Tab-separated table of C-alpha atoms and ligand atoms in Angstrom:
chain	number	residue	atom	x	y	z
P	11	UNK	CA	-0.559	-24.845	-19.619
P	12	UNK	CA	1.528	-21.735	-20.130
P	13	UNK	CA	4.094	-20.576	-17.639
P	14	UNK	CA	1.808	-17.667	-16.807
P	15	UNK	CA	-1.301	-19.699	-15.977
P	16	UNK	CA	0.920	-22.090	-14.099
P	17	UNK	CA	2.227	-19.223	-12.027
P	18	UNK	CA	-1.248	-17.825	-11.431
P	19	UNK	CA	-2.531	-21.189	-10.262
P	20	UNK	CA	0.401	-21.667	-7.924
P	21	UNK	CA	-0.099	-18.238	-6.418
P	22	UNK	CA	-3.844	-18.776	-6.078
P	23	UNK	CA	-3.117	-21.957	-4.200
P	24	UNK	CA	-0.693	-20.052	-1.997
P	25	UNK	CA	-3.533	-17.756	-1.004
P	26	UNK	CA	-5.023	-20.473	1.136
P	27	UNK	CA	-3.153	-20.727	4.405
P	28	UNK	CA	-2.051	-23.916	6.054
P	29	UNK	CA	-5.086	-23.700	8.317
P	30	UNK	CA	-7.398	-23.533	5.329
P	31	UNK	CA	-8.498	-19.943	5.895
P	32	UNK	CA	-9.241	-18.160	2.644
P	33	UNK	CA	-7.722	-14.737	2.790
P	34	UNK	CA	-9.703	-11.778	1.592
P	35	UNK	CA	-9.506	-8.032	1.264
P	36	UNK	CA	-10.190	-6.850	4.826
P	37	UNK	CA	-8.735	-3.435	4.034
P	38	UNK	CA	-11.828	-1.358	4.735
P	39	UNK	CA	-10.211	0.523	7.631
P	40	UNK	CA	-6.823	1.078	6.022
P	41	UNK	CA	-6.117	4.795	5.992
P	42	UNK	CA	-3.680	7.511	6.879
P	43	UNK	CA	-3.403	9.129	10.262
P	44	UNK	CA	-1.302	12.097	11.228
P	45	UNK	CA	-0.838	15.720	10.271
P	46	UNK	CA	1.230	16.861	7.311
P	47	UNK	CA	4.210	19.063	8.110
P	48	UNK	CA	5.199	20.812	4.896
P	49	UNK	CA	8.812	21.462	3.991
P	50	UNK	CA	9.834	25.107	3.790
P	51	UNK	CA	12.486	24.547	1.151
P	52	UNK	CA	11.691	23.748	-2.473
P	53	UNK	CA	11.181	20.011	-2.905
P	54	UNK	CA	13.705	18.388	-5.225
P	55	UNK	CA	12.418	16.755	-8.398
P	56	UNK	CA	11.770	13.039	-8.069
P	57	UNK	CA	14.008	10.351	-9.547
P	58	UNK	CA	17.222	12.403	-9.601
P	59	UNK	CA	19.189	10.568	-6.878
P	60	UNK	CA	20.635	7.087	-7.092
P	61	UNK	CA	19.390	4.741	-4.381
P	62	UNK	CA	22.050	4.631	-1.638
P	63	UNK	CA	22.795	1.275	-0.053
P	64	UNK	CA	23.694	1.675	3.636
P	65	UNK	CA	27.259	0.552	4.374
P	66	UNK	CA	27.699	-2.874	5.961
P	67	UNK	CA	29.309	-2.669	9.382
P	68	UNK	CA	32.324	-4.915	9.930
P	69	UNK	CA	32.815	-6.528	13.315
P	70	UNK	CA	35.617	-5.043	15.374
P	71	UNK	CA	36.392	-8.475	16.796
P	72	UNK	CA	35.295	-12.038	16.048
P	73	UNK	CA	35.627	-14.947	18.452
P	74	UNK	CA	34.509	-18.571	18.192
P	75	UNK	CA	30.933	-17.753	19.163
P	76	UNK	CA	30.545	-13.963	19.109
P	77	UNK	CA	30.768	-11.050	16.708
P	78	UNK	CA	31.586	-7.713	18.358
P	79	UNK	CA	30.597	-4.415	16.804
P	80	UNK	CA	30.981	-0.810	17.837
P	81	UNK	CA	28.765	2.066	16.744
P	82	UNK	CA	29.393	5.638	17.799
P	83	UNK	CA	26.294	7.790	17.701
P	84	UNK	CA	27.109	11.355	16.764
P	85	UNK	CA	25.894	14.377	14.876
P	86	UNK	CA	27.016	14.337	11.258
P	87	UNK	CA	26.357	16.274	8.115
P	88	UNK	CA	24.651	14.038	5.582
P	89	UNK	CA	23.559	14.713	2.033
P	90	UNK	CA	19.808	14.234	1.634
P	91	UNK	CA	18.508	17.116	-0.469
P	92	UNK	CA	20.617	18.344	-3.399
P	93	UNK	CA	22.414	21.560	-2.482
P	94	UNK	CA	22.054	21.171	1.295
P	95	UNK	CA	24.156	19.615	4.031
P	96	UNK	CA	21.756	18.257	6.657
P	97	UNK	CA	22.778	17.691	10.258
P	98	UNK	CA	21.479	14.321	11.364
P	99	UNK	CA	21.654	12.234	14.515
P	100	UNK	CA	23.555	9.266	13.161
P	101	UNK	CA	24.706	5.773	13.889
P	102	UNK	CA	28.370	5.911	12.834
P	103	UNK	CA	27.919	8.951	10.620
P	104	UNK	CA	25.342	7.724	8.130
P	105	UNK	CA	21.573	7.849	7.668
P	106	UNK	CA	20.340	5.133	7.582
P	107	UNK	CA	22.873	3.694	9.990
P	108	UNK	CA	25.185	0.923	8.842
P	109	UNK	CA	23.651	-2.498	8.197
P	110	UNK	CA	24.605	-5.285	10.587
P	111	UNK	CA	24.572	-8.798	9.151
P	112	UNK	CA	24.424	-11.660	11.626
P	113	UNK	CA	24.126	-15.407	11.631
P	114	UNK	CA	21.145	-16.893	13.491
P	115	UNK	CA	22.224	-18.369	16.825
P	116	UNK	CA	25.562	-16.550	16.779
P	117	UNK	CA	25.948	-14.040	19.569
P	118	UNK	CA	26.232	-10.447	18.420
P	119	UNK	CA	27.435	-7.789	20.842
P	120	UNK	CA	27.027	-4.167	19.799
P	121	UNK	CA	28.728	-1.459	21.815
P	122	UNK	CA	26.884	1.824	21.286
P	123	UNK	CA	28.919	4.883	22.234
P	124	UNK	CA	26.861	8.039	22.703
P	125	UNK	CA	28.556	11.197	21.454
P	126	UNK	CA	25.222	12.856	20.718
P	127	UNK	CA	24.137	15.760	22.908
P	128	UNK	CA	21.143	13.692	24.146
P	129	UNK	CA	20.589	10.423	25.999
P	130	UNK	CA	19.691	7.499	23.744
P	131	UNK	CA	18.343	3.962	23.968
P	132	UNK	CA	18.812	1.305	21.278
P	133	UNK	CA	16.127	-1.273	20.495
P	134	UNK	CA	16.662	-4.123	18.044
P	135	UNK	CA	13.170	-4.272	16.559
P	136	UNK	CA	12.050	-7.856	15.994
P	137	UNK	CA	14.904	-9.215	18.059
P	138	UNK	CA	14.450	-12.111	20.493
P	139	UNK	CA	16.530	-10.363	23.114
P	140	UNK	CA	17.154	-10.632	26.891
P	141	UNK	CA	15.415	-7.766	28.665
P	142	UNK	CA	18.562	-5.966	29.779
P	143	UNK	CA	19.662	-5.578	26.145
P	144	UNK	CA	16.204	-4.926	24.693
P	145	UNK	CA	16.309	-1.159	24.913
P	146	UNK	CA	13.916	-0.502	27.765
P	147	UNK	CA	13.080	3.197	27.368
P	148	UNK	CA	14.669	4.232	30.659
P	149	UNK	CA	17.817	2.124	30.231
P	150	UNK	CA	19.575	5.153	28.822
P	151	UNK	CA	23.009	5.715	27.453
P	152	UNK	CA	23.851	9.193	28.699
P	153	UNK	CA	26.241	11.183	26.506
P	154	UNK	CA	29.933	10.571	27.115
P	155	UNK	CA	30.165	14.065	28.586
P	156	UNK	CA	27.266	13.575	31.045
P	157	UNK	CA	27.869	14.470	34.690
P	158	UNK	CA	26.089	13.242	37.813
P	159	UNK	CA	23.129	15.559	38.316
P	160	UNK	CA	22.359	15.941	34.602
P	161	UNK	CA	18.689	15.309	33.919
P	162	UNK	CA	19.396	11.972	32.241
P	163	UNK	CA	21.314	10.780	35.266
P	164	UNK	CA	18.462	11.298	37.697
P	165	UNK	CA	15.838	9.166	35.941
P	166	UNK	CA	14.854	5.726	37.210
P	167	UNK	CA	16.143	2.826	35.144
P	168	UNK	CA	19.689	1.715	34.559
P	169	UNK	CA	21.470	4.638	32.985
P	170	UNK	CA	24.990	4.123	31.745
P	171	UNK	CA	27.310	6.947	30.882
P	172	UNK	CA	28.999	7.020	27.506
P	173	UNK	CA	28.338	3.560	26.185
P	174	UNK	CA	26.365	0.354	26.601
P	175	UNK	CA	26.992	-3.159	25.295
P	176	UNK	CA	23.870	-4.733	23.821
P	177	UNK	CA	24.040	-8.537	23.756
P	178	UNK	CA	21.932	-10.272	21.115
P	179	UNK	CA	21.863	-14.111	21.214
P	180	UNK	CA	19.803	-14.059	17.968
P	181	UNK	CA	18.210	-17.453	18.590
P	182	UNK	CA	15.654	-16.774	15.884
P	183	UNK	CA	15.226	-17.442	12.172
P	184	UNK	CA	16.577	-15.384	9.290
P	185	UNK	CA	14.743	-12.063	9.182
P	186	UNK	CA	14.933	-8.384	8.329
P	187	UNK	CA	15.272	-6.571	11.655
P	188	UNK	CA	16.049	-2.947	12.300
P	189	UNK	CA	17.534	-1.002	15.163
P	190	UNK	CA	16.365	2.405	16.247
P	191	UNK	CA	16.192	4.828	19.146
P	192	UNK	CA	13.702	4.015	21.934
P	193	UNK	CA	14.241	6.767	24.490
P	194	UNK	CA	11.197	7.351	26.638
P	195	UNK	CA	9.226	10.341	25.394
P	196	UNK	CA	11.659	11.179	22.587
P	197	UNK	CA	11.687	8.233	20.187
P	198	UNK	CA	9.832	10.319	17.575
P	199	UNK	CA	12.505	12.993	17.206
P	200	UNK	CA	15.345	10.473	17.677
P	201	UNK	CA	14.233	8.376	14.704
P	202	UNK	CA	13.151	11.411	12.650
P	203	UNK	CA	16.592	12.971	13.071
P	204	UNK	CA	18.222	9.791	11.778
P	205	UNK	CA	18.575	6.993	14.353
P	206	UNK	CA	17.523	3.924	12.347
P	207	UNK	CA	19.393	1.116	10.601
P	208	UNK	CA	19.007	-2.443	9.309
P	209	UNK	CA	20.105	-5.595	11.109
P	210	UNK	CA	19.743	-8.671	8.908
P	211	UNK	CA	19.862	-12.245	10.174
P	212	UNK	CA	20.689	-15.137	7.877
P	213	UNK	CA	20.371	-18.863	8.544
P	214	UNK	CA	20.839	-22.224	6.850
P	215	UNK	CA	17.189	-22.516	5.772
P	216	UNK	CA	17.391	-19.233	3.906
P	217	UNK	CA	20.817	-20.082	2.457
P	218	UNK	CA	19.427	-23.288	0.952
P	219	UNK	CA	16.713	-21.416	-0.989
P	220	UNK	CA	17.455	-20.264	-4.550
P	221	UNK	CA	16.370	-16.688	-3.832
P	222	UNK	CA	18.001	-13.609	-5.376
P	223	UNK	CA	21.114	-12.690	-3.428
P	224	UNK	CA	24.159	-10.445	-3.483
P	225	UNK	CA	23.439	-7.166	-5.230
P	226	UNK	CA	19.953	-8.442	-6.080
P	227	UNK	CA	19.023	-8.473	-2.382
P	228	UNK	CA	18.279	-4.854	-1.515
P	229	UNK	CA	17.168	-3.334	1.803
P	230	UNK	CA	14.763	-0.416	1.324
P	231	UNK	CA	14.110	1.823	4.318
P	232	UNK	CA	11.143	4.056	3.529
P	233	UNK	CA	10.728	7.227	5.605
P	234	UNK	CA	8.914	10.506	5.178
P	235	UNK	CA	10.507	13.710	6.383
P	236	UNK	CA	9.971	17.493	6.306
P	237	UNK	CA	12.733	20.053	5.958
P	238	UNK	CA	13.340	23.627	7.065
P	239	UNK	CA	14.108	26.418	4.608
P	240	UNK	CA	17.818	25.656	4.974
P	241	UNK	CA	17.420	21.936	4.371
P	242	UNK	CA	17.495	20.706	7.977
P	243	UNK	CA	15.252	17.947	9.307
P	244	UNK	CA	12.180	19.647	10.719
P	245	UNK	CA	10.353	18.014	13.634
P	246	UNK	CA	7.637	19.805	15.636
P	247	UNK	CA	9.125	19.241	19.094
P	248	UNK	CA	6.879	19.967	22.059
P	249	UNK	CA	9.963	21.413	23.733
P	250	UNK	CA	13.184	22.355	21.918
P	251	UNK	CA	15.035	21.741	25.196
P	252	UNK	CA	13.802	18.119	25.337
P	253	UNK	CA	12.222	18.365	28.775
P	254	UNK	CA	8.574	17.880	27.721
P	255	UNK	CA	8.183	14.686	25.681
P	256	UNK	CA	6.431	14.254	22.378
P	257	UNK	CA	5.288	16.701	19.792
P	258	UNK	CA	3.008	19.726	19.880
P	259	UNK	CA	-0.712	19.145	20.293
P	260	UNK	CA	-1.271	19.970	16.624
P	261	UNK	CA	0.752	16.874	15.655
P	262	UNK	CA	-0.343	14.466	18.371
P	263	UNK	CA	-1.990	12.181	15.783
P	264	UNK	CA	1.408	11.709	14.150
P	265	UNK	CA	3.944	13.707	12.159
P	266	UNK	CA	3.828	13.239	8.381
P	267	UNK	CA	6.467	14.655	6.049
P	268	UNK	CA	6.107	15.644	2.401
P	269	UNK	CA	9.433	14.197	1.195
P	270	UNK	CA	9.682	10.434	0.778
P	271	UNK	CA	13.168	9.058	1.366
P	272	UNK	CA	14.383	5.577	0.566
P	273	UNK	CA	17.646	4.733	2.321
P	274	UNK	CA	17.943	8.450	2.993
P	275	UNK	CA	17.532	9.716	-0.598
P	276	UNK	CA	14.462	11.521	-1.935
P	277	UNK	CA	12.468	9.459	-4.452
P	278	UNK	CA	15.603	7.651	-5.674
P	279	UNK	CA	16.258	5.522	-8.729
P	280	UNK	CA	17.688	1.999	-8.689
P	281	UNK	CA	19.040	0.760	-12.028
P	282	UNK	CA	18.187	-2.944	-12.259
P	283	UNK	CA	18.883	-5.859	-14.563
P	284	UNK	CA	16.029	-7.678	-16.225
P	285	UNK	CA	16.144	-10.173	-13.397
P	286	UNK	CA	14.505	-11.044	-10.104
P	287	UNK	CA	15.252	-8.893	-7.080
P	288	UNK	CA	14.604	-9.414	-3.407
P	289	UNK	CA	13.463	-6.148	-1.814
P	290	UNK	CA	13.463	-5.953	1.978
P	291	UNK	CA	10.849	-3.270	2.565
P	292	UNK	CA	10.879	-1.477	5.907
P	293	UNK	CA	8.592	1.381	6.849
P	294	UNK	CA	10.716	3.374	9.304
P	295	UNK	CA	8.404	6.402	9.173
P	296	UNK	CA	7.138	7.885	12.426
P	297	UNK	CA	3.452	7.793	11.503
P	298	UNK	CA	2.960	7.422	7.754
P	299	UNK	CA	1.599	4.205	6.346
P	300	UNK	CA	1.902	3.363	2.676
P	301	UNK	CA	0.072	1.153	0.244
P	302	UNK	CA	2.774	0.062	-2.149
P	303	UNK	CA	2.116	-0.742	-5.782
P	304	UNK	CA	4.207	-1.130	-8.923
P	305	UNK	CA	3.325	1.349	-11.683
P	306	UNK	CA	2.882	0.034	-14.235
P	307	UNK	CA	2.088	-3.344	-12.770
P	308	UNK	CA	3.619	-6.226	-14.703
P	309	UNK	CA	1.331	-7.869	-17.280
P	310	UNK	CA	-1.040	-10.140	-15.357
P	311	UNK	CA	-0.430	-8.326	-12.062
P	312	UNK	CA	0.764	-9.911	-8.816
P	313	UNK	CA	3.983	-7.936	-9.090
P	314	UNK	CA	4.974	-8.039	-5.417
P	315	UNK	CA	5.546	-11.651	-4.382
P	316	UNK	CA	5.908	-11.683	-0.610
P	317	UNK	CA	8.327	-14.242	0.803
P	318	UNK	CA	8.799	-12.812	4.286
P	319	UNK	CA	7.089	-10.844	7.040
P	320	UNK	CA	8.375	-9.093	10.175
P	321	UNK	CA	9.761	-12.227	11.805
P	322	UNK	CA	11.205	-14.054	8.802
P	323	UNK	CA	10.231	-16.187	5.847
P	324	UNK	CA	6.626	-17.125	5.083
P	325	UNK	CA	5.860	-20.798	4.693
P	326	UNK	CA	4.708	-20.128	1.146
P	327	UNK	CA	4.896	-17.079	-1.135
P	328	UNK	CA	1.880	-14.781	-1.420
P	329	UNK	CA	1.500	-12.487	-4.428
P	330	UNK	CA	0.152	-8.971	-4.053
P	331	UNK	CA	-0.766	-6.125	-6.338
P	332	UNK	CA	-0.933	-3.785	-3.330
P	333	UNK	CA	0.976	-4.071	-0.118
P	334	UNK	CA	-0.031	-1.906	2.849
P	335	UNK	CA	2.910	-1.234	5.178
P	336	UNK	CA	2.547	0.515	8.529
P	337	UNK	CA	5.297	2.021	10.663
P	338	UNK	CA	7.853	-0.623	11.750
P	339	UNK	CA	6.485	-3.387	9.494
P	340	UNK	CA	8.768	-5.279	7.131
P	341	UNK	CA	7.824	-7.105	3.967
P	342	UNK	CA	10.300	-9.192	2.043
P	343	UNK	CA	9.225	-9.351	-1.616
P	344	UNK	CA	10.526	-10.633	-4.915
P	345	UNK	CA	9.986	-8.468	-7.986
P	346	UNK	CA	10.648	-10.094	-11.339
P	347	UNK	CA	11.804	-7.359	-13.697
P	348	UNK	CA	11.963	-9.918	-16.536
P	349	UNK	CA	8.212	-9.377	-16.785
P	350	UNK	CA	8.873	-5.877	-18.161
P	351	UNK	CA	10.401	-4.923	-21.509
P	352	UNK	CA	14.054	-3.793	-21.668
P	353	UNK	CA	14.431	-0.134	-20.756
P	354	UNK	CA	11.115	0.032	-18.848
P	355	UNK	CA	10.853	2.424	-15.926
P	356	UNK	CA	8.772	1.113	-13.075
P	357	UNK	CA	7.710	3.268	-10.163
P	358	UNK	CA	7.029	2.056	-6.667
P	359	UNK	CA	4.013	4.168	-5.764
P	360	UNK	CA	1.988	4.809	-2.630
P	361	UNK	CA	-1.730	4.742	-3.338
P	362	UNK	CA	-2.436	6.127	0.148
P	363	UNK	CA	-0.504	9.277	-0.745
P	364	UNK	CA	-0.954	12.058	-3.244
P	365	UNK	CA	1.360	14.445	-5.056
P	366	UNK	CA	4.829	14.200	-3.503
P	367	UNK	CA	3.843	11.376	-1.160
P	368	UNK	CA	2.176	9.286	-3.858
P	369	UNK	CA	5.496	8.070	-5.219
P	370	UNK	CA	8.361	6.299	-3.498
P	371	UNK	CA	11.133	5.409	-5.960
P	372	UNK	CA	11.767	4.129	-9.480
P	373	UNK	CA	13.420	1.062	-10.950
P	374	UNK	CA	15.112	1.676	-14.307
P	375	UNK	CA	15.437	-1.607	-16.151
P	376	UNK	CA	18.560	-2.186	-18.241
P	377	UNK	CA	18.244	-2.048	-22.003
P	378	UNK	CA	20.714	-4.789	-22.894
P	379	UNK	CA	20.095	-8.522	-23.063
P	380	UNK	CA	18.830	-10.071	-19.843
P	381	UNK	CA	21.680	-11.512	-17.766
P	382	UNK	CA	21.752	-14.968	-16.236
P	383	UNK	CA	19.254	-15.339	-13.409
P	384	UNK	CA	19.158	-18.704	-11.683
P	385	UNK	CA	16.988	-17.498	-8.822
P	386	UNK	CA	13.494	-18.839	-8.323
P	387	UNK	CA	10.800	-18.720	-5.682
P	388	UNK	CA	10.197	-22.160	-4.186
P	389	UNK	CA	6.626	-23.223	-3.361
P	390	UNK	CA	7.735	-23.955	0.199
P	391	UNK	CA	10.006	-21.505	1.960
P	392	UNK	CA	10.026	-22.593	5.586
P	393	UNK	CA	7.832	-24.217	8.241
P	394	UNK	CA	4.488	-22.450	8.808
P	395	UNK	CA	3.673	-20.311	11.827
P	396	UNK	CA	1.830	-22.934	13.855
P	397	UNK	CA	1.182	-21.035	17.076
P	398	UNK	CA	-2.003	-22.839	18.057
P	399	UNK	CA	-4.748	-20.728	19.622
P	400	UNK	CA	-6.410	-23.934	20.868
P	401	UNK	CA	-3.539	-24.400	23.315
P	402	UNK	CA	-3.945	-20.921	24.829
P	403	UNK	CA	-5.024	-20.824	28.459
P	404	UNK	CA	-4.899	-17.070	28.891
P	405	UNK	CA	-6.758	-14.388	26.966
P	406	UNK	CA	-5.979	-10.727	27.494
P	407	UNK	CA	-7.596	-7.635	26.009
P	408	UNK	CA	-5.726	-4.422	25.325
P	409	UNK	CA	-7.711	-1.335	24.346
P	410	UNK	CA	-5.743	1.344	22.504
P	411	UNK	CA	-7.630	4.548	23.191
P	412	UNK	CA	-7.475	8.286	22.690
P	413	UNK	CA	-7.936	10.490	25.749
P	414	UNK	CA	-7.510	14.263	25.946
P	415	UNK	CA	-4.306	13.909	28.014
P	416	UNK	CA	-2.608	11.373	25.766
P	417	UNK	CA	-2.828	7.996	24.082
P	418	UNK	CA	-3.662	5.186	26.485
P	419	UNK	CA	-3.689	1.396	26.728
P	420	UNK	CA	-6.497	0.032	28.919
P	421	UNK	CA	-7.095	3.528	30.211
P	422	UNK	CA	-3.529	4.094	31.362
P	423	UNK	CA	-0.772	6.373	30.223
P	424	UNK	CA	2.626	4.710	30.223
P	425	UNK	CA	3.842	4.091	33.758
P	426	UNK	CA	7.309	2.554	33.766
P	427	UNK	CA	7.536	-0.244	36.287
P	428	UNK	CA	3.798	-1.088	36.240
P	429	UNK	CA	2.971	-4.325	34.428
P	430	UNK	CA	-0.060	-4.602	32.207
P	431	UNK	CA	0.478	-8.379	31.980
P	432	UNK	CA	2.748	-11.116	33.291
P	433	UNK	CA	2.781	-13.844	30.654
P	434	UNK	CA	4.441	-17.133	31.529
P	435	UNK	CA	7.385	-18.112	29.388
P	436	UNK	CA	6.454	-20.901	27.002
P	437	UNK	CA	2.689	-20.412	27.243
P	438	UNK	CA	0.697	-19.541	24.175
P	439	UNK	CA	-1.650	-16.642	24.922
P	440	UNK	CA	-4.492	-15.032	23.025
P	441	UNK	CA	-4.194	-11.272	22.936
P	442	UNK	CA	-7.089	-9.182	21.695
P	443	UNK	CA	-6.357	-5.644	20.549
P	444	UNK	CA	-9.132	-3.084	20.148
P	445	UNK	CA	-8.708	0.434	18.805
P	446	UNK	CA	-10.488	3.707	18.339
P	447	UNK	CA	-7.940	5.101	15.876
P	448	UNK	CA	-5.126	3.961	13.563
P	449	UNK	CA	-2.479	2.183	15.627
P	450	UNK	CA	0.405	-0.050	14.481
P	451	UNK	CA	0.781	-2.207	17.593
P	452	UNK	CA	4.140	-3.763	18.416
P	453	UNK	CA	5.208	-6.424	20.912
P	454	UNK	CA	8.780	-6.817	22.054
P	455	UNK	CA	10.462	-10.224	22.583
P	456	UNK	CA	7.919	-12.439	20.798
P	457	UNK	CA	6.697	-12.727	17.245
P	458	UNK	CA	2.993	-13.512	16.918
P	459	UNK	CA	0.442	-14.927	14.533
P	460	UNK	CA	-2.604	-12.896	13.518
P	461	UNK	CA	-5.744	-15.007	13.939
P	462	UNK	CA	-8.693	-12.749	13.192
P	463	UNK	CA	-9.375	-9.181	12.209
P	464	UNK	CA	-12.918	-8.041	13.101
P	465	UNK	CA	-14.002	-11.646	12.612
P	466	UNK	CA	-13.295	-11.041	8.933
P	467	UNK	CA	-10.764	-12.776	6.772
P	468	UNK	CA	-7.245	-11.504	7.305
P	469	UNK	CA	-5.589	-9.035	5.012
P	470	UNK	CA	-3.416	-10.846	2.459
P	471	UNK	CA	-0.476	-9.156	4.178
P	472	UNK	CA	-1.340	-10.461	7.674
P	473	UNK	CA	0.365	-13.849	7.358
P	474	UNK	CA	3.533	-15.262	8.828
P	475	UNK	CA	5.451	-14.181	11.912
P	476	UNK	CA	4.590	-10.647	12.919
P	477	UNK	CA	5.782	-8.259	15.594
P	478	UNK	CA	3.655	-5.341	14.439
P	479	UNK	CA	-0.019	-5.315	13.448
P	480	UNK	CA	-1.678	-2.269	11.951
P	481	UNK	CA	-5.221	-1.625	13.110
P	482	UNK	CA	-7.642	1.026	11.918
P	483	UNK	CA	-10.392	2.764	13.881
P	484	UNK	CA	-12.830	0.430	15.626
P	485	UNK	CA	-10.912	-2.660	14.677
P	486	UNK	CA	-10.417	-5.736	16.799
P	487	UNK	CA	-7.736	-8.285	16.136
P	488	UNK	CA	-6.803	-11.473	17.882
P	489	UNK	CA	-3.264	-12.753	17.900
P	490	UNK	CA	-1.612	-15.856	19.289
P	491	UNK	CA	1.662	-14.995	20.964
P	492	UNK	CA	4.246	-16.976	22.875
P	493	UNK	CA	7.167	-15.528	24.784
P	494	UNK	CA	10.151	-17.793	25.366
P	495	UNK	CA	13.601	-17.940	26.906
P	496	UNK	CA	13.992	-14.602	28.646
P	497	UNK	CA	12.285	-13.555	31.874
P	498	UNK	CA	12.029	-9.831	32.463
P	499	UNK	CA	10.423	-6.569	31.600
P	500	UNK	CA	9.358	-5.870	28.018
P	501	UNK	CA	7.101	-3.513	26.121
P	502	UNK	CA	3.812	-3.452	24.289
P	503	UNK	CA	3.251	-0.176	22.466
P	504	UNK	CA	1.928	1.711	19.508
P	505	UNK	CA	4.612	2.245	16.867
P	506	UNK	CA	3.187	5.508	15.686
P	507	UNK	CA	6.115	7.249	17.359
P	508	UNK	CA	4.102	10.295	18.366
P	509	UNK	CA	1.534	8.048	20.054
P	510	UNK	CA	4.355	6.107	21.702
P	511	UNK	CA	6.052	9.257	23.008
P	512	UNK	CA	2.702	10.499	24.240
P	513	UNK	CA	2.349	7.474	26.466
P	514	UNK	CA	0.735	4.694	24.397
P	515	UNK	CA	3.051	2.087	25.863
P	516	UNK	CA	2.935	-0.511	28.643
P	517	UNK	CA	5.367	-2.827	30.409
P	518	UNK	CA	4.777	-6.530	30.570
P	519	UNK	CA	6.992	-8.899	32.514
P	520	UNK	CA	7.617	-12.466	31.410
P	521	UNK	CA	7.845	-14.903	34.329
F	627	CU	CU1	-1.072	4.643	17.838
């Protein structure tokens, strides 16, 4: 048996889950939603910028059990388009924000100082976090210069002036998390203007695996943006004074840009060795979903070997030719550039896009001899997601629906302080989501397991621990979810940020 057929057989075997379900296509309802906002400046040519790697943030203080960080949020001029300085809302001056790297089970405390001219809220997406540090959308950090009587100071919720310390116990497995703004009604512009960064968690299980590491472990934050004639980030605010939330009615389905950025650079290039790379894919776009594909695919296909999902490692690798990724989803994949000839140029494309949005970035493979590469993908990565639907005693249904006045869950616009559910800590529950449009649905606090999608086989990308599930029009999905450890108020919402800002969000309280 050749190495190739061996590999194909192993990957075919991996396509049967631990529960014996055979995974199938199930992509019939995958599509784009949103309205394209065109840039008013000339678009730069693709593949001219080098891929930036966000800086790693160093802790300001380390004790026996805690790492302390400080991030000042402020306006900064960043370089996105050649020839323009773009004013962004930044975490510590960069877009994306600096990457935090934590150890599972080690407490991480992040002090966010707000020197922006707007209130902010920080949510660690995918984090298993006590409710008072989870970034509830009314738990604002008012700007350092805020005075009693300012609009932000009169809202309900626990507003702090100037700074807030977010405490993350991180009792969860290794995973690719991200942090971003979560201010009620204004998350769309906050993220669009730059408030997003990676937070990676490592653990002993991951360390013991022979996966690519170091400079062959690359975070890739994919976002679409539109720009004004003078190269500024263009967002169609409902109200330039930030009193009325959301976007204009023309963009209520979602704001789509025509420039694709990876780590803040338009259609960048990453020079790579002929070696295996781990790519931590994050879709941090407001509304755009992508279907990622390598062009050309490697001989024999299966170029994107998924090893992780939103919540951490898969139990076994799953190979894909195409990988759909909705807003807020993460996919951890290995790409083996040894399968291409020296000097090959391989594009990461988006088959849901066209023209400028049909391409993402390019990998330029070195021409010299292939360097040493001891990495490999083990057949078993970690324990499977065994959330057992048979043990669920509670089933809840959440309908994500379009109404003329906004986007609703079970008929309701977001009402802070009103629970849509009160799950008991430690119980496994069945949650059924139904939709009438495209909605990437996100739960705070708990990762879940996708059980069914329209009674059809799951998408190949539906496996593992998930905190976000993308549904198309008239889809129904069932998930098993279990919330643990932290009683309090959390959120269930659509992660299309325009839908979220226009009220497609609900509180639930764990008891
Ligand atoms: Cu939605």
